[in-house]
Amino acid sequence: MSKLKKFITEIHRRSLWQVLLIYCGAALVAYQAVQALTEGLGLPQWFPAFAIVLFIVGLPIVLATAFVREAAAPAQAPTEPASEGEPARVGVDAAARGEAGDRRRLLTVRNAALAFVSALALWGVVATGWLLLEERTGPEGVESAASDRKMLVVLPFQNLGQPEDEYFADGITEEITSRLAEMSGLGVIGRTSAVQYKDTQVPIRQIGEELGVEFVLEGTVRWEKSAQGESRVRVTPQLIRVSDATHLWTNRYDAQLAGVFQIQSDIAQQVALALEITLLEPERRALEAAPTENPEAYDLYLRGNDYFDRAFSGETYEIAAQMYEEAVSLDPSFALAYARLSEVHSQMYWFYFDRTAERLAGAKEAVEAALRIDPNLPQAHSAFAAYYYYGSRDYGRALEHLRIAQATAPNNGQILTLLADIYRRQGRFERALQNLLKAMELDPRSSTLALEIGLTHFWMRQYPDADRSIDRTISLVPDQDLLYVMKARNRVSWHGSRQEAWAVLEQAPQEIELGVLLLRSVSGALALFRILYDDLASALAQLSAEHAETDPALYHLATAELYGRMNRAEAARAHYDSARTLLEAMRRERPDDAFFSSELAVAYAGLGLVDEAVRTGRRAVEMLPPSKDAMDGTDPVAYLAQVYLMVGEHERAIEQLEVLLANPGWLSVHWLRLDPIWDPLRDQPRFQALLHRYE
């Protein structure tokens, strides 16, 4: 017998094929679980690859073990020849060989299982250790935003040039703030809080008390443009100690526009020197780096920032993108402009101004260009995190880039905020809240942060804390209608009182048109609309198609529902059909959008298309389950509960409500008690038990 044939015979005899199949099959199943855990727990993206390595290492070990065990097995006693006239013991020997074969197969299966479990256990130990280390130190690397650090605010530098140059002075202020924020030994108040003191006469001491800072940096900027093309920039900064209004340092800078980066760098270094802050070598290099050598490109970049910072429409975003594109066309090595361009594209995609694959591809191309130019640029890694967050809900990869960004910019409040956003999406609300509170220390007068803290408390059903945070937000921006709606929503969830909700809405400076706010697609807005309006005719009068710009179908669904409750079946059917027409077209354009599929399922249910309604609603939940997005993923589940209710499958509707109440979200027991849509479930024992369970 040839050696190869003998080797193959031994492989068969030792059941190694079975070992290989069992091991590989189990590894495949485990790998899928590892991928799900990596995404769900926010582990780094190398963890699945680490699992593959462990499985590969384990395979030769288990195969080798099978050979070793075989060699170590006790030898069988030689079979004695049968005596003359005695029958041969063939049956006994065969049985013995069969038992040995069974033991061998059992041994190989056990080896495969043992190696597989060992590899998986090792992966679990490393993953658990990573999570525990992260919980202790945090990816943010910040114990407290203000602990053991000197706190400073950079007030908006006054523009002494032409009024149209205001953006330039603001840009200089922002760039100096950004450079100072990269110092690990200094806490710098965020732009949102600082800009509120622009063009005010608030005393320095009061600013210090309101922002919790010890030092203030203020100054003036004059951009003098010459007809001959030579432009000069004059900057006069001064550093003031709050406690006694002492000027610790001041200077006058006068340079050509191209020298503005050296001015910014020198100001930051002089502030560090005056405050006795030791700069690490990487921090010093970052301060000295110029983002571009092209003054015109830099001017376009600052103009883009001005539009981006106040973007409120697709048109404003487009102008910002155009400015950044012109900047990088003048200087293809302008990494910072590429990073901001990527952020514009990502936000336009996320906020439905341009929900196309081309827009998302533009975001990726821009940020990849930024990282090719400067692989360590924190703004580029932050932009890549935004791309994964806004573009694909890939929160694991987003976290990886934010950790890199934070290593270079440890005091960046925007990074802390994006971290919090990701943790919420992952269902890690407590950790999200910690990050938001740290960010708030760096930007204490940010209405956005105050609202996000309130929203996080609301989602965690911590209604008293949510109420206080929303009140804080209202104190900062009292003219925002949406804040009063959010507070009314919180009061309904907290106390289950329509009267309290209406009292909150009446506190708004101007009359609130709930129908308009409903059509902005705020989670739970339609339910709040149903709860507050007993008079269906008045509710109907609140709705108008012209206010449903981002989601026209929502107007038809809300109107159809009201007509249905008014027993006007034909009118209801007409609006459900209008919604169906719009949503089917939207689904063809965006087949992976769970929200449009959820709304389409409701339209199908309203038209009596039961199978299509249930199938479409389930598909929406599969596309965006709460396990993928703990916030937006609740809406498809709520819609599916409504679909089941509309088609008469009450038990399945209650099952979806159980999912919603068992996890953080906007739905509460009081909502279920007050919302008339759930009236058909009132006498169901399982529904009543659900309400009592979560009271």
XYZ file of C-alpha atoms in Angstrom:
695
model
C 0.000 0.000 0.000
C 1.409 3.381 -0.963
C 2.141 5.911 1.771
C -0.506 8.305 0.433
C -3.154 5.585 0.386
C -2.156 4.506 3.874
C -2.357 8.121 5.084
C -5.853 8.545 3.613
C -6.901 5.249 5.213
C -5.686 6.499 8.581
C -7.623 9.753 8.148
C -10.797 7.775 7.493
C -10.104 5.367 10.352
C -9.591 8.174 12.835
C -12.785 10.022 11.716
C -10.840 13.196 10.943
C -13.236 14.177 8.151
C -16.045 14.243 10.688
C -13.908 16.361 12.998
C -13.194 18.825 10.201
C -16.849 19.142 9.188
C -18.098 19.492 12.767
C -15.437 22.066 13.642
C -15.894 24.182 10.494
C -19.688 24.101 10.746
C -19.638 25.208 14.370
C -17.033 27.880 13.583
C -19.229 29.304 10.807
C -22.221 29.601 13.127
C -20.040 31.094 15.860
C -18.514 33.610 13.443
C -21.954 34.953 12.581
C -22.659 35.337 16.302
C -19.289 37.060 16.774
C -20.130 39.573 14.032
C -23.471 40.352 15.670
C -21.829 40.766 19.100
C -19.095 42.980 17.655
C -21.661 45.349 16.190
C -24.050 45.198 19.135
C -21.400 45.761 21.821
C -19.410 48.321 19.862
C -16.253 46.190 19.800
C -13.417 47.102 17.419
C -13.757 45.730 13.897
C -10.722 43.458 14.307
C -12.607 41.217 16.752
C -14.259 39.048 14.024
C -10.847 38.606 12.357
C -9.416 37.688 15.760
C -12.078 34.976 16.062
C -11.108 33.582 12.636
C -7.463 33.404 13.721
C -8.444 31.522 16.878
C -10.560 29.061 14.903
C -7.712 28.499 12.410
C -5.211 27.951 15.222
C -7.589 25.548 16.944
C -8.118 23.309 13.901
C -4.604 21.780 13.590
C -4.521 21.391 17.354
C -7.645 19.255 17.391
C -6.458 17.190 14.404
C -3.084 16.625 16.010
C -4.771 15.712 19.277
C -6.740 12.994 17.512
C -3.480 11.391 16.323
C -1.867 11.732 19.740
C -4.886 10.219 21.515
C -4.868 7.331 19.020
C -1.207 6.647 19.623
C -1.687 6.823 23.373
C -4.705 4.508 23.407
C -4.109 1.234 25.285
C -3.074 -1.651 23.049
C -5.571 -4.426 22.508
C -4.563 -7.865 23.784
C -3.622 -10.141 20.909
C -6.404 -12.410 19.845
C -5.662 -15.984 20.822
C -6.102 -18.500 18.070
C -9.043 -20.813 18.571
C -8.304 -24.223 19.926
C -8.887 -27.141 17.731
C -12.600 -27.846 17.658
C -13.454 -24.451 19.286
C -15.363 -21.933 17.172
C -13.483 -18.777 16.225
C -14.315 -15.589 18.261
C -14.964 -13.516 15.190
C -18.162 -11.937 16.545
C -16.519 -10.978 19.836
C -13.512 -9.447 18.106
C -15.758 -7.528 15.708
C -17.768 -6.194 18.612
C -14.593 -5.124 20.359
C -13.399 -3.365 17.233
C -16.820 -1.701 16.917
C -16.614 -0.428 20.500
C -13.122 0.899 19.834
C -14.372 2.664 16.699
C -17.266 4.196 18.609
C -14.888 5.362 21.323
C -12.582 6.819 18.677
C -15.430 8.691 16.977
C -16.674 9.922 20.338
C -13.143 11.030 21.155
C -12.738 12.954 17.895
C -16.103 14.669 18.292
C -15.169 15.566 21.844
C -11.814 16.930 20.648
C -13.543 19.066 18.043
C -16.019 20.397 20.560
C -13.307 21.048 23.139
C -11.092 22.959 20.712
C -14.018 24.962 19.367
C -15.267 25.875 22.829
C -11.731 26.805 23.909
C -11.268 29.145 20.936
C -14.655 30.748 21.504
C -14.012 31.067 25.238
C -10.689 32.799 24.607
C -12.415 35.237 22.256
C -15.063 35.857 24.925
C -12.424 36.522 27.589
C -10.646 39.074 25.373
C -13.944 40.743 24.406
C -15.087 40.918 28.028
C -11.734 42.328 29.090
C -11.959 44.969 26.372
C -15.428 46.030 27.488
C -14.438 46.148 31.162
C -11.350 48.194 30.337
C -13.448 50.530 28.210
C -15.970 50.966 31.015
C -13.182 51.821 33.467
C -11.150 54.129 31.268
C -13.647 54.909 28.538
C -12.689 55.522 24.936
C -13.064 59.156 25.697
C -10.116 59.081 28.062
C -11.637 61.919 30.081
C -12.413 61.508 33.769
C -14.181 64.832 33.837
C -14.117 67.598 31.327
C -13.084 70.121 33.958
C -11.131 67.997 36.439
C -7.638 69.220 37.312
C -7.436 71.426 34.238
C -7.422 75.119 33.686
C -10.603 76.228 31.928
C -10.625 78.919 29.257
C -13.105 80.422 26.833
C -12.185 82.062 23.534
C -14.716 84.835 23.003
C -15.567 85.783 19.397
C -12.871 88.123 18.140
C -14.302 91.494 17.147
C -14.281 92.269 13.439
C -12.729 95.690 12.807
C -12.828 95.289 9.035
C -15.702 95.452 6.579
C -19.053 93.972 7.699
C -18.846 91.344 4.956
C -15.635 90.068 6.588
C -17.478 88.973 9.723
C -17.132 85.320 8.692
C -13.349 85.774 8.568
C -13.106 87.030 12.162
C -15.400 84.211 13.279
C -13.252 81.716 11.401
C -10.055 82.976 13.031
C -11.724 82.633 16.438
C -12.843 79.092 15.676
C -9.413 78.030 14.431
C -7.684 79.394 17.544
C -10.264 77.633 19.704
C -9.634 74.392 17.845
C -5.876 74.621 18.313
C -6.199 75.334 22.029
C -8.657 72.455 22.465
C -5.994 70.012 21.275
C -3.934 70.701 24.415
C -4.445 67.897 26.914
C -3.822 70.188 29.892
C -6.431 72.785 28.987
C -10.210 72.722 28.949
C -11.702 74.995 26.283
C -15.359 76.019 26.220
C -17.151 75.117 23.011
C -18.101 77.550 20.293
C -21.859 77.316 20.913
C -21.514 78.761 24.403
C -18.794 81.258 23.519
C -20.639 82.776 20.568
C -23.528 83.817 22.823
C -21.298 86.586 24.200
C -20.637 88.067 20.784
C -21.348 91.805 20.615
C -22.394 91.909 24.281
C -21.177 93.966 27.211
C -21.323 91.153 29.773
C -18.564 91.662 32.392
C -15.654 89.230 32.316
C -16.371 88.065 35.871
C -19.969 87.199 34.958
C -18.812 85.280 31.891
C -16.417 83.342 34.076
C -19.171 82.435 36.521
C -21.656 81.439 33.816
C -19.195 79.266 31.930
C -17.107 78.025 34.840
C -13.816 79.332 33.439
C -10.760 80.897 35.011
C -9.403 82.613 31.895
C -10.788 84.491 28.897
C -9.083 85.041 25.553
C -10.545 87.850 23.482
C -9.301 90.092 20.704
C -9.845 91.926 17.443
C -9.307 91.058 13.774
C -8.876 93.422 10.836
C -8.519 92.137 7.281
C -7.181 94.894 5.035
C -7.487 94.181 1.327
C -5.388 96.058 -1.201
C -6.277 96.869 -4.791
C -2.838 95.533 -5.744
C -3.889 92.119 -4.424
C -1.789 92.085 -1.246
C -3.927 91.529 1.843
C -2.828 91.995 5.423
C -4.330 90.619 8.601
C -4.014 92.371 11.953
C -4.890 90.399 15.076
C -4.730 91.727 18.643
C -5.390 89.039 21.281
C -5.387 89.426 25.054
C -5.540 86.801 27.780
C -7.410 87.821 30.950
C -7.640 86.147 34.353
C -11.274 86.217 35.482
C -10.717 86.485 39.226
C -9.027 89.904 39.137
C -9.371 90.965 35.448
C -5.576 90.916 35.102
C -4.206 90.902 31.548
C -1.754 87.993 31.577
C -0.633 88.416 27.987
C -1.360 90.542 24.940
C 0.245 91.109 21.555
C -0.238 92.713 18.147
C 0.205 90.661 14.982
C 0.478 92.134 11.496
C 1.098 89.783 8.580
C 0.093 88.962 5.048
C -2.925 86.688 4.698
C -0.652 83.710 4.070
C 0.862 84.252 7.521
C -2.417 83.903 9.388
C -1.619 80.295 10.328
C 1.587 81.348 12.044
C -0.429 83.948 13.971
C -2.913 81.311 15.128
C -0.108 78.962 16.128
C 1.791 81.630 18.037
C -1.328 82.778 19.911
C -2.031 79.219 21.043
C 1.563 78.671 22.157
C 1.721 81.984 24.010
C -1.509 81.151 25.846
C -0.022 77.806 26.868
C 3.131 79.563 28.078
C 1.180 82.166 30.052
C -0.944 79.462 31.711
C 2.136 77.298 32.389
C 0.785 74.399 30.335
C 3.411 71.957 29.135
C 2.904 71.015 25.510
C 3.672 67.474 24.430
C 5.714 67.161 21.257
C 2.768 65.903 19.143
C 0.715 68.848 20.420
C 3.467 71.273 19.488
C 3.724 69.811 15.986
C -0.046 70.036 15.563
C -0.021 73.697 16.618
C 2.696 74.552 14.124
C 1.085 72.766 11.182
C -0.591 74.916 8.518
C -3.724 73.360 6.981
C -2.989 74.939 3.576
C -0.452 77.184 1.896
C -3.088 78.759 -0.331
C -4.748 81.900 1.152
C -7.624 81.806 -1.335
C -8.378 78.187 -0.485
C -8.355 79.073 3.201
C -10.767 81.951 2.624
C -13.151 79.574 0.812
C -12.799 77.093 3.668
C -13.813 79.733 6.219
C -16.765 80.746 4.048
C -17.805 77.095 3.869
C -17.610 76.827 7.654
C -19.844 79.870 7.984
C -22.553 78.255 5.849
C -22.109 74.804 7.387
C -22.369 76.098 10.951
C -25.777 77.608 10.234
C -27.029 75.031 7.734
C -30.800 74.670 8.015
C -31.780 73.779 4.455
C -30.562 71.762 1.526
C -29.614 74.983 -0.233
C -27.368 76.106 2.645
C -25.662 72.711 2.715
C -25.102 72.901 -1.044
C -23.417 76.304 -0.744
C -21.121 74.976 2.004
C -20.224 71.967 -0.162
C -19.478 74.252 -3.105
C -17.125 76.378 -0.981
C -15.202 73.320 0.221
C -15.015 71.880 -3.302
C -13.553 75.132 -4.616
C -11.069 75.143 -1.737
C -9.745 71.655 -2.522
C -9.637 72.445 -6.234
C -7.261 75.324 -5.424
C -5.277 73.161 -3.002
C -5.700 69.388 -3.533
C -3.656 68.781 -0.354
C -6.124 70.670 1.890
C -7.097 67.733 4.143
C -9.202 69.803 6.541
C -11.428 71.047 3.713
C -11.894 67.486 2.445
C -12.959 66.404 5.942
C -15.571 69.148 6.217
C -16.820 68.408 2.697
C -17.365 64.802 3.740
C -19.373 65.908 6.769
C -21.618 68.064 4.584
C -22.337 65.135 2.263
C -23.015 62.777 5.189
C -25.435 65.161 6.867
C -27.284 65.891 3.626
C -27.808 62.150 3.244
C -28.909 61.602 6.853
C -31.332 64.528 6.963
C -32.981 63.495 3.680
C -31.884 66.558 1.724
C -30.260 64.193 -0.773
C -30.749 60.545 0.125
C -28.849 59.149 -2.861
C -25.983 56.699 -3.273
C -24.054 59.403 -5.127
C -24.217 61.744 -2.133
C -22.973 59.006 0.188
C -20.201 58.063 -2.217
C -19.122 61.704 -2.246
C -18.839 61.653 1.545
C -16.605 58.596 1.452
C -14.413 59.874 -1.368
C -13.821 63.174 0.422
C -12.877 61.662 3.773
C -10.629 59.062 2.156
C -8.853 61.900 0.352
C -8.379 63.690 3.680
C -6.855 60.608 5.304
C -4.544 59.955 2.361
C -3.159 63.454 2.860
C -2.997 63.298 6.671
C -3.681 59.862 8.226
C -3.618 61.327 11.749
C -5.927 64.305 11.229
C -8.537 64.098 14.034
C -11.125 66.009 11.997
C -10.782 63.435 9.215
C -11.333 60.510 11.572
C -14.290 62.331 13.086
C -15.677 62.836 9.562
C -15.202 59.137 8.798
C -17.101 58.303 11.979
C -19.900 60.590 10.793
C -19.898 58.807 7.436
C -20.393 55.413 9.084
C -22.952 56.829 11.524
C -25.058 58.748 9.023
C -24.487 56.589 5.974
C -24.773 52.975 7.113
C -25.417 52.897 10.868
C -22.112 51.042 11.206
C -21.513 52.114 14.776
C -18.576 49.783 15.397
C -16.470 51.365 12.659
C -17.620 54.821 13.705
C -16.351 54.172 17.235
C -12.972 53.040 15.909
C -12.430 56.331 14.106
C -13.650 58.378 17.060
C -11.139 56.668 19.343
C -8.362 57.662 16.955
C -9.672 61.226 16.773
C -9.956 61.488 20.538
C -6.388 60.348 21.081
C -5.274 63.525 19.285
C -8.087 65.835 20.413
C -9.015 64.654 23.935
C -11.076 67.740 24.813
C -13.200 67.950 21.696
C -16.839 68.320 22.718
C -18.113 67.397 19.255
C -16.383 64.030 19.492
C -17.918 63.434 22.922
C -21.335 64.264 21.506
C -20.964 61.922 18.543
C -19.789 59.193 20.916
C -22.959 59.718 22.928
C -25.064 59.537 19.774
C -23.488 56.202 18.878
C -23.901 54.757 22.365
C -27.605 55.638 22.287
C -28.023 53.895 18.963
C -26.362 50.852 20.496
C -28.760 50.929 23.437
C -26.033 51.994 25.885
C -28.000 54.958 27.191
C -26.246 55.336 30.543
C -22.879 55.598 28.845
C -24.324 58.025 26.316
C -25.566 60.204 29.154
C -22.107 60.269 30.752
C -20.576 61.527 27.509
C -23.241 64.173 27.039
C -22.694 65.478 30.563
C -18.941 65.689 29.914
C -19.583 67.523 26.669
C -21.901 69.894 28.539
C -19.057 70.833 30.880
C -17.154 72.029 27.810
C -20.175 73.799 26.311
C -22.452 74.713 29.243
C -24.746 77.044 27.296
C -25.354 74.709 24.379
C -29.091 74.302 23.893
C -28.432 71.329 21.621
C -26.581 69.446 24.352
C -29.184 70.332 26.971
C -31.891 68.974 24.692
C -29.932 65.797 23.894
C -29.508 65.165 27.618
C -33.248 65.615 28.076
C -33.984 63.322 25.148
C -31.711 60.635 26.599
C -33.464 60.843 29.979
C -36.824 60.657 28.190
C -35.801 57.562 26.247
C -34.650 55.961 29.517
C -38.063 56.886 30.995
C -36.385 59.107 33.595
C -39.111 61.693 33.199
C -38.301 64.098 36.092
C -34.703 64.440 34.828
C -35.955 64.866 31.277
C -38.290 67.640 32.408
C -35.456 69.551 34.077
C -33.203 69.239 31.033
C -35.929 70.434 28.673
C -36.571 73.392 30.996
C -32.859 74.180 30.826
C -33.060 74.091 27.032
C -36.085 76.391 27.006
C -34.227 78.867 29.219
C -31.482 79.024 26.576
C -33.735 79.222 23.482
C -37.264 80.109 24.644
C -38.630 80.746 21.142
C -38.358 77.154 19.808
C -41.827 75.594 19.399
C -40.509 72.057 19.276
C -39.177 72.271 22.837
C -42.657 72.838 24.253
C -43.972 69.890 22.260
C -41.192 67.724 23.675
C -41.974 68.863 27.193
C -45.684 68.158 26.632
C -44.749 64.710 25.342
C -42.679 64.127 28.470
C -45.544 65.212 30.749
C -47.917 62.759 29.056
C -45.382 59.962 29.560
C -44.694 61.016 33.152
C -48.133 61.829 34.550
C -50.510 60.769 31.801
C -52.195 64.171 31.912
C -53.661 65.899 28.862
C -54.236 69.013 30.979
C -50.547 69.275 31.896
C -49.557 68.805 28.277
C -51.880 71.580 27.092
C -50.639 73.844 29.904
C -47.069 73.350 28.678
C -48.032 74.153 25.084
C -49.757 77.339 26.215
C -46.464 78.548 27.754
C -44.913 78.909 24.304
C -44.305 82.524 23.174
C -46.516 81.989 20.126
C -49.370 79.637 19.374
C -48.124 76.187 18.434
C -49.511 74.529 15.334
C -49.311 70.881 16.317
C -50.217 69.746 12.838
C -47.134 71.460 11.435
C -44.860 69.886 14.044
C -46.477 66.493 13.522
C -45.429 66.533 9.892
C -41.797 67.026 10.912
C -41.776 63.332 11.797
C -40.873 63.632 15.479
C -41.073 60.225 17.196
C -44.394 59.923 18.968
C -45.741 63.174 17.478
C -48.677 61.460 15.764
C -49.594 59.675 18.987
C -49.402 62.973 20.911
C -51.620 64.530 18.256
C -54.223 61.793 18.775
C -54.039 62.075 22.552
C -54.460 65.844 22.736
C -57.274 66.284 20.230
C -60.667 64.884 21.233
C -62.332 67.068 18.608
C -61.512 65.235 15.378
C -62.684 68.081 13.141
C -60.288 70.483 14.898
C -57.494 67.962 14.536
C -58.224 67.584 10.837
C -58.088 71.345 10.356
C -54.542 71.336 11.787
C -53.195 69.191 8.948
C -51.972 70.591 5.652
C -50.076 68.888 2.832
C -47.870 71.960 2.323
C -46.159 71.367 5.691
C -45.192 67.771 4.846
C -42.067 68.579 2.847
C -39.785 65.764 3.999
C -42.511 63.082 4.153
C -45.654 63.941 2.137
C -47.136 60.490 2.759
C -47.341 61.174 6.499
C -49.938 63.859 5.857
C -52.146 61.370 4.001
C -51.724 58.684 6.674
C -52.612 61.085 9.499
C -55.599 62.435 7.564
C -56.801 58.940 6.641
C -56.636 57.882 10.285
C -58.755 60.852 11.371
C -61.341 60.189 8.663
C -61.461 56.567 9.757
C -62.224 57.559 13.337
C -64.922 59.897 11.982
C -66.498 56.914 10.154
C -65.834 58.504 6.767
C -64.542 55.342 5.141
C -64.355 56.578 1.555
C -62.357 59.681 2.469
C -60.043 57.563 4.614
C -59.525 55.075 1.786
C -58.721 57.863 -0.676
C -55.951 59.201 1.570
C -54.586 55.720 2.305
C -54.400 55.169 -1.450
C -52.628 58.506 -1.974
C -50.120 57.503 0.696
C -49.672 54.117 -0.994
C -48.911 55.736 -4.358
C -46.292 58.053 -2.857
C -44.699 55.392 -0.676
C -44.431 52.762 -3.376
C -42.564 55.299 -5.502
C -40.307 56.168 -2.553
C -39.639 52.495 -1.874
C -38.568 51.964 -5.479
C -36.064 54.787 -5.056
C -34.937 53.721 -1.569
C -35.695 50.018 -1.102
C -33.617 49.832 2.082
C -35.442 52.646 3.917
C -37.325 51.068 6.821
C -39.401 54.165 7.597
C -41.040 54.349 4.198
C -41.706 50.608 4.299
C -43.336 50.967 7.730
C -45.593 53.750 6.512
C -46.422 51.747 3.390
C -47.456 48.823 5.592
C -49.960 51.093 7.378
C -51.302 52.297 4.019
C -51.760 48.693 2.883
C -53.556 47.861 6.131
C -55.862 50.848 5.671
C -56.727 49.565 2.186
C -57.472 46.068 3.476
C -54.409 44.510 1.809
C -53.667 42.287 4.784
C -50.890 40.075 3.416
C -49.010 42.984 1.850
C -49.376 45.021 5.054
C -48.010 42.326 7.354
C -45.224 41.306 4.982
C -44.104 44.907 4.430
C -44.280 45.754 8.134
C -42.221 42.722 9.097
C -39.682 43.507 6.411
C -39.274 47.020 7.816
C -38.502 45.611 11.268
C -35.995 43.206 9.723
C -34.273 46.100 7.950
C -34.031 48.247 11.087
C -34.609 46.271 14.299
C -33.979 47.807 17.738
C -30.895 45.593 18.000
C -29.373 47.541 15.097
C -30.568 50.975 16.217
C -32.062 51.275 19.696
C -33.646 54.627 18.833
C -34.879 54.648 15.241
C -35.449 50.900 15.410
C -38.413 51.406 17.744
C -40.504 53.127 15.065
C -40.829 50.114 12.707
C -41.900 47.997 15.696
C -44.540 50.574 16.668
C -45.801 50.706 13.086
C -45.961 46.903 12.945
C -48.037 46.873 16.143
C -50.415 49.330 14.477
C -50.577 47.176 11.335
C -51.428 44.063 13.338
C -54.118 46.023 15.158
C -55.611 47.295 11.899
C -55.801 43.804 10.366
C -57.341 42.303 13.507
C -54.335 40.340 14.825
C -54.563 41.682 18.360
C -52.276 39.163 20.040
C -49.454 39.963 17.651
C -50.031 43.672 18.155
C -49.626 43.190 21.907
C -46.414 41.217 21.285
C -44.901 44.249 19.545
C -46.003 46.540 22.366
C -44.311 44.202 24.827
C -41.066 44.601 22.870
C -41.376 48.388 22.985
C -42.058 48.604 26.722
C -39.324 46.115 27.585
C -36.685 48.395 26.050
C -35.841 52.118 26.261
C -38.053 54.234 24.036
C -40.703 56.926 23.711
C -43.667 54.633 24.385
C -44.969 54.421 27.955
C -47.894 52.913 29.846
C -49.588 56.315 30.003
C -49.337 56.637 26.224
C -51.041 53.284 25.771
C -53.790 54.248 28.202
C -54.503 57.585 26.493
C -53.899 56.903 22.802
C -57.285 56.071 21.208
C -55.692 53.934 18.535
C -55.301 51.133 21.082
C -58.966 51.161 22.134
C -59.668 47.751 20.507
C -57.214 46.197 22.978
C -58.711 47.651 26.160
C -60.637 44.527 27.147
C -57.810 42.110 26.287
C -56.430 40.467 29.483
C -52.935 40.322 27.997
C -53.013 44.050 27.224
C -54.181 44.890 30.749
C -51.470 42.649 32.190
C -48.905 44.492 30.065
C -50.013 47.852 31.434
C -49.877 46.633 35.036
C -46.443 45.070 34.517
C -44.808 48.357 33.491
C -46.737 50.803 35.704
